[in-house]
């Protein structure tokens, strides 16, 4: 297999593996809306403080233990999932980077993101049809779903073993080969703990650089809106009594349309990456405009107390008559805007830190996870319009900060190499 084909194969396998695993994870999160936010808060907190650089996952732990939802098993499983997520996402960033170059990083980010977010479509499609019209989810329904999710997540974990080590970029002769072997021997002899400490120190130093501080504002926004569309918004839809008996199945339908928006965005930006001469900024600008439209429609369409409504739901009035169609449209817009931000953040991180990507992606996931955890915390107390205001504020400044980094990167690269790929 040609080197470029092998790299593309690795990206596809990486995306498909994540698709399987997150079909289990995100469907699990969707069916647990409104009941387990504190557990997700714990998941994100552990995700933020943990970091290793291997391909592994403990996602199936959650699905296994909450077949019988004892509180201790749910919270314990969430801790393990948070730790595994830190490992998984840091390894993902490194794998994406080593299988890309400055011309393919945009395309590969789009392919990976489209495959990953397909997970929102398949799991929620089943939930929508299986639970349509139900106001109470029985133990049998829950057991069937989580057994299936456990098997699916295990299939995703196995797929990681199909990822191959990419060929070296330049093999010019025996001297280069021997030098590479010497470096490999030296690295293998280095103490594993020393490597971990060095990586941690690099991450700390990276945190205070100008580029990473600016990108952290954008990353913080993605953490806040991740919590909103993956946890809060589904809770809002399920809490609106005026939606009638379809409110529970609408949660699954909302997840489907979030997934469609994510898949469309990832596919579109992956296909257009070769032809876009304007860099990443137009995509991020599109993302924030789409999100602002979604936030405004949600503000009009949802009751203010929907995020903090009791189990019985809310019958409060919104500014307009609450519409299922508008609610689902907002789901699509949330997914599309999220794909704009995440594909471009993955692209610019892989581009700027190609030589040593693991610390950069570790910082990225740390900031994103901390902000996601904070958002889960305040989502239990703040009315909907205040939560939307927080996201609008961070979104505006996050977009400006991303523009600044992109302009600097374009100026630097223009002096040394072609800069065509987003």
XYZ file of C-alpha atoms in Angstrom:
422
model
C 0.000 0.000 0.000
C 1.332 3.445 -0.954
C 2.334 5.712 1.976
C -0.438 8.231 1.280
C -3.025 5.466 0.939
C -1.881 3.960 4.221
C -2.281 7.302 5.972
C -5.769 7.786 4.544
C -6.626 4.219 5.579
C -5.520 5.038 9.138
C -7.688 8.159 9.217
C -10.735 6.218 8.004
C -10.184 3.423 10.548
C -9.702 6.026 13.286
C -12.978 7.696 12.327
C -14.917 4.430 12.073
C -13.594 3.237 15.451
C -14.646 6.490 17.077
C -18.015 6.231 15.317
C -18.710 2.847 16.911
C -17.522 3.876 20.355
C -19.384 7.161 20.362
C -22.530 5.562 18.995
C -22.576 3.876 22.388
C -21.396 6.875 24.377
C -23.516 9.628 22.853
C -26.670 7.524 22.682
C -26.116 6.670 26.335
C -25.828 10.360 27.125
C -28.926 11.235 25.149
C -31.188 8.702 26.904
C -29.912 9.878 30.280
C -30.761 13.572 29.757
C -31.923 15.412 32.811
C -31.200 12.610 35.280
C -27.435 12.147 35.417
C -25.892 15.578 34.789
C -23.770 15.342 37.903
C -22.262 12.106 36.632
C -21.398 13.730 33.315
C -19.858 16.595 35.265
C -17.631 14.068 37.016
C -16.794 12.427 33.675
C -15.656 15.741 32.193
C -13.673 16.678 35.297
C -11.697 13.423 35.259
C -11.264 13.778 31.521
C -9.702 17.171 32.086
C -7.155 16.117 34.710
C -6.029 12.865 33.106
C -3.667 12.351 30.177
C -1.709 9.467 28.657
C -0.781 8.720 25.078
C -2.048 5.274 24.126
C -5.026 3.959 22.207
C -7.488 2.529 24.716
C -11.008 2.975 26.033
C -13.203 2.142 28.995
C -16.431 3.405 27.491
C -18.042 -0.014 27.818
C -17.686 0.187 31.593
C -20.469 2.751 31.823
C -22.834 0.787 29.636
C -22.190 -2.409 31.566
C -22.742 -1.083 35.064
C -25.795 1.051 34.435
C -27.827 -1.880 33.158
C -28.864 -1.927 36.793
C -28.462 1.759 37.648
C -27.013 1.643 41.140
C -25.709 5.122 41.991
C -22.273 3.883 43.071
C -21.720 2.009 39.803
C -22.828 4.946 37.678
C -20.502 7.448 39.322
C -17.594 4.992 39.449
C -18.026 4.174 35.767
C -18.106 7.888 34.945
C -14.714 8.330 36.624
C -13.195 5.560 34.506
C -14.792 6.933 31.344
C -13.333 10.365 32.068
C -9.839 8.923 32.506
C -10.149 6.832 29.345
C -11.468 9.806 27.369
C -8.309 11.786 28.151
C -6.214 8.897 26.828
C -8.408 8.405 23.798
C -8.622 12.003 22.604
C -4.929 12.771 23.085
C -4.054 9.648 21.096
C -6.583 10.683 18.445
C -4.928 14.066 17.974
C -1.504 12.489 17.693
C -2.727 9.858 15.220
C -4.434 12.520 13.106
C -1.264 14.618 13.028
C 1.241 11.875 12.169
C -0.990 10.718 9.312
C -1.356 14.223 7.840
C 0.741 17.019 6.419
C 0.018 20.708 5.820
C -1.861 19.858 2.621
C -4.015 17.035 4.017
C -4.664 18.063 7.620
C -7.863 19.925 6.674
C -9.183 17.049 4.562
C -8.341 14.443 7.197
C -9.894 16.506 9.998
C -13.109 16.716 7.988
C -13.156 12.987 7.204
C -12.539 12.053 10.820
C -15.163 14.457 12.143
C -17.823 13.293 9.673
C -17.229 9.636 10.570
C -17.136 10.373 14.301
C -20.373 12.318 14.295
C -22.178 9.622 12.330
C -22.489 8.096 15.792
C -25.156 10.667 16.622
C -27.269 9.458 13.731
C -27.373 5.677 14.152
C -27.944 5.351 17.890
C -30.504 8.105 18.091
C -32.352 6.748 15.046
C -33.000 3.574 17.007
C -34.047 5.521 20.111
C -36.470 7.623 18.098
C -38.347 4.680 16.583
C -38.109 2.328 19.588
C -39.288 4.889 22.129
C -41.713 6.866 20.008
C -44.873 7.710 21.962
C -43.540 6.345 25.267
C -43.740 8.471 28.396
C -42.049 5.863 30.615
C -38.955 3.847 29.715
C -39.180 0.345 31.178
C -36.305 -1.676 32.611
C -36.552 -4.063 29.643
C -36.174 -1.192 27.163
C -33.196 0.181 29.046
C -31.531 -3.232 29.312
C -31.886 -3.911 25.578
C -30.382 -0.555 24.655
C -27.376 -0.787 26.939
C -26.495 -4.368 26.037
C -26.413 -3.293 22.382
C -24.332 -0.230 23.240
C -21.817 -2.360 25.142
C -21.245 -4.617 22.142
C -20.959 -1.651 19.779
C -18.355 0.069 21.943
C -16.267 -3.106 22.117
C -16.301 -3.367 18.315
C -14.939 0.178 18.157
C -12.139 -0.661 20.586
C -11.088 -3.665 18.502
C -10.901 -1.563 15.340
C -8.002 0.440 16.792
C -5.762 -2.583 16.252
C -6.148 -2.133 12.479
C -4.341 1.233 12.515
C -0.908 0.858 10.935
C 2.277 2.759 11.625
C 2.798 5.268 8.779
C 5.929 5.050 6.679
C 8.699 7.628 7.292
C 8.413 10.757 5.170
C 11.890 10.612 3.679
C 14.088 7.513 3.358
C 17.016 8.767 1.328
C 19.640 6.146 2.095
C 21.236 3.925 4.637
C 22.607 6.836 6.664
C 19.129 8.247 7.259
C 17.835 4.784 8.086
C 20.588 4.101 10.590
C 20.075 7.495 12.198
C 16.396 6.711 12.580
C 17.224 3.362 14.168
C 19.611 4.995 16.622
C 16.952 7.502 17.649
C 14.424 4.695 18.046
C 16.793 2.697 20.263
C 17.523 5.763 22.377
C 13.820 6.495 22.788
C 12.998 2.905 23.721
C 15.692 2.988 26.387
C 14.262 6.121 27.979
C 12.317 5.570 31.146
C 8.554 5.612 30.622
C 7.968 7.776 33.673
C 10.503 10.303 32.404
C 8.613 10.505 29.131
C 5.378 11.153 30.967
C 6.962 13.881 33.096
C 8.507 15.509 30.019
C 5.182 15.467 28.217
C 3.499 17.042 31.231
C 6.136 19.787 31.377
C 5.715 20.473 27.671
C 1.976 20.802 28.150
C 2.478 23.314 30.977
C 4.900 25.383 28.902
C 2.538 25.236 25.952
C -0.332 26.562 28.052
C 1.280 29.992 28.449
C 2.244 30.555 24.813
C 0.397 33.270 22.921
C -1.117 30.931 20.350
C -2.409 28.410 22.882
C -3.826 31.092 25.178
C -5.766 32.563 22.263
C -6.933 29.166 21.039
C -7.973 28.294 24.599
C -10.741 30.899 24.384
C -12.079 29.198 21.257
C -11.655 25.803 22.876
C -13.502 26.994 25.974
C -16.441 27.945 23.779
C -16.515 24.482 22.191
C -16.658 22.982 25.686
C -19.607 25.169 26.670
C -21.579 24.500 23.514
C -20.697 20.789 23.664
C -22.425 20.602 27.036
C -25.362 22.560 25.688
C -26.143 20.482 22.617
C -25.185 17.112 24.135
C -26.881 17.537 27.502
C -28.854 20.690 28.136
C -30.760 21.055 24.882
C -32.119 17.521 24.943
C -33.262 18.119 28.510
C -35.055 21.280 27.371
C -36.880 19.445 24.601
C -37.908 16.610 26.918
C -39.175 19.081 29.526
C -41.614 20.962 27.263
C -45.031 19.483 28.073
C -46.590 21.247 25.085
C -44.782 18.795 22.811
C -47.139 16.112 24.123
C -46.377 12.386 24.128
C -43.612 12.826 21.541
C -41.304 14.736 23.868
C -39.189 11.653 24.681
C -38.804 10.495 21.071
C -37.993 14.087 20.096
C -34.808 13.772 22.141
C -33.676 11.009 19.783
C -34.783 12.992 16.736
C -32.851 16.001 18.023
C -29.735 13.855 18.313
C -30.239 12.614 14.747
C -30.377 16.145 13.347
C -27.385 17.256 15.421
C -25.558 14.329 13.817
C -26.724 15.302 10.326
C -25.375 18.802 10.870
C -22.054 17.436 12.140
C -21.725 14.976 9.254
C -22.619 17.596 6.648
C -20.110 20.064 8.082
C -17.285 17.542 8.358
C -17.873 16.154 4.865
C -18.220 19.577 3.267
C -15.094 21.063 4.806
C -13.129 17.899 4.058
C -14.083 18.012 0.371
C -13.481 21.754 0.031
C -10.161 21.818 1.892
C -8.121 21.511 -1.307
C -9.874 24.388 -3.032
C -10.210 26.923 -0.217
C -7.648 29.695 -0.593
C -8.836 31.716 2.356
C -7.762 29.459 5.207
C -9.833 28.438 8.196
C -11.362 31.767 9.179
C -14.392 31.689 6.825
C -15.398 28.275 8.206
C -15.189 29.494 11.809
C -17.120 32.644 10.858
C -19.833 30.458 9.329
C -19.890 28.386 12.511
C -20.431 31.310 14.862
C -23.132 32.849 12.631
C -24.972 29.522 12.469
C -24.752 29.174 16.243
C -25.991 32.713 16.868
C -29.038 31.996 14.697
C -29.633 28.740 16.599
C -29.303 30.456 19.991
C -31.770 33.167 19.005
C -34.354 30.635 17.793
C -33.905 28.557 20.962
C -34.344 31.702 23.045
C -37.667 32.355 21.307
C -38.879 28.744 21.116
C -38.037 27.286 24.545
C -39.401 28.251 27.979
C -36.778 29.932 30.143
C -37.127 27.340 32.909
C -36.780 24.299 30.603
C -33.190 23.400 31.698
C -34.131 23.350 35.393
C -37.685 22.012 35.108
C -38.758 19.194 37.465
C -39.283 15.622 36.288
C -42.904 16.470 35.434
C -41.684 19.027 32.872
C -42.735 22.624 32.363
C -45.883 24.200 30.924
C -44.417 27.717 30.859
C -44.810 29.801 27.725
C -41.934 30.743 25.434
C -41.754 34.023 23.508
C -43.389 32.240 20.596
C -45.522 29.117 20.516
C -43.104 26.231 21.085
C -42.612 24.428 17.790
C -41.212 20.937 17.280
C -40.017 21.892 13.807
C -38.071 24.896 15.092
C -36.594 22.786 17.896
C -35.312 20.194 15.412
C -34.013 22.908 13.064
C -32.005 24.301 15.972
C -30.551 20.837 16.576
C -29.291 20.757 12.999
C -27.805 24.253 13.312
C -26.074 23.353 16.583
C -24.444 20.344 14.927
C -23.384 22.261 11.825
C -21.846 25.087 13.849
C -20.029 22.655 16.131
C -18.453 20.901 13.141
C -17.181 24.274 11.868
C -15.299 24.955 15.084
C -13.984 21.489 15.842
C -12.730 20.616 12.367
C -10.809 23.885 12.188
C -9.398 23.550 15.708
C -8.171 20.028 14.924
C -6.711 21.331 11.678
C -4.858 24.312 13.122
C -3.504 22.350 16.106
C -2.201 19.601 13.840
C -0.689 22.237 11.574
C 0.972 24.434 14.212
C 2.243 21.578 16.391
C 3.026 18.931 13.797
C 6.418 18.120 15.357
C 5.013 17.377 18.820
C 1.236 17.245 18.715
C 0.419 15.220 21.846
C 0.942 18.072 24.384
C -1.058 20.464 22.191
C -4.030 18.115 21.958
C -3.753 17.353 25.675
C -4.091 21.074 26.461
C -6.951 21.356 23.967
C -8.942 18.554 25.627
C -8.073 19.808 29.109
C -9.526 23.260 28.450
C -12.535 21.878 26.591
C -13.343 19.351 29.310
C -12.967 21.817 32.181
C -15.365 24.202 30.466
C -17.787 21.380 29.678
C -17.770 20.391 33.348
C -18.351 23.992 34.438
C -21.242 24.256 31.997
C -22.829 21.079 33.355
C -22.560 22.559 36.827
C -24.275 25.860 36.091
C -26.859 24.231 33.786
C -28.620 22.943 36.900
C -29.139 26.464 38.220
C -29.246 29.044 35.397
C -32.299 29.796 33.312
C -32.024 29.174 29.597
C -31.450 32.786 28.506
C -28.490 33.177 30.880
C -26.893 30.011 29.539
C -27.331 31.288 25.995
C -25.776 34.633 26.951
C -22.683 32.889 28.349
C -22.225 30.990 25.089
C -22.761 34.066 22.914
C -20.088 35.949 24.882
C -17.511 33.158 24.706
C -18.389 32.468 21.078
C -17.758 36.054 20.027
C -14.380 36.362 21.755
C -13.406 32.824 20.805
C -13.969 33.621 17.140
C -11.854 36.787 17.349
C -9.025 34.897 19.071
C -9.104 32.141 16.429
C -8.895 34.756 13.661
C -5.800 36.215 15.326
C -3.987 32.871 15.480
C -4.960 31.986 11.915
C -3.687 35.310 10.566
C -0.367 34.850 12.389
C -0.054 31.285 11.131
C -0.799 32.336 7.554
C 1.834 35.071 7.731
C 4.487 32.683 9.029
C 3.741 29.937 6.538
C 3.592 32.353 3.614
C 7.294 32.974 4.131
C 8.207 29.296 4.100
C 5.675 27.089 2.315
C 2.431 27.003 0.395
C -0.603 27.694 2.529
C -3.666 26.480 0.695
C -5.264 23.812 2.841
C -7.736 24.619 5.615
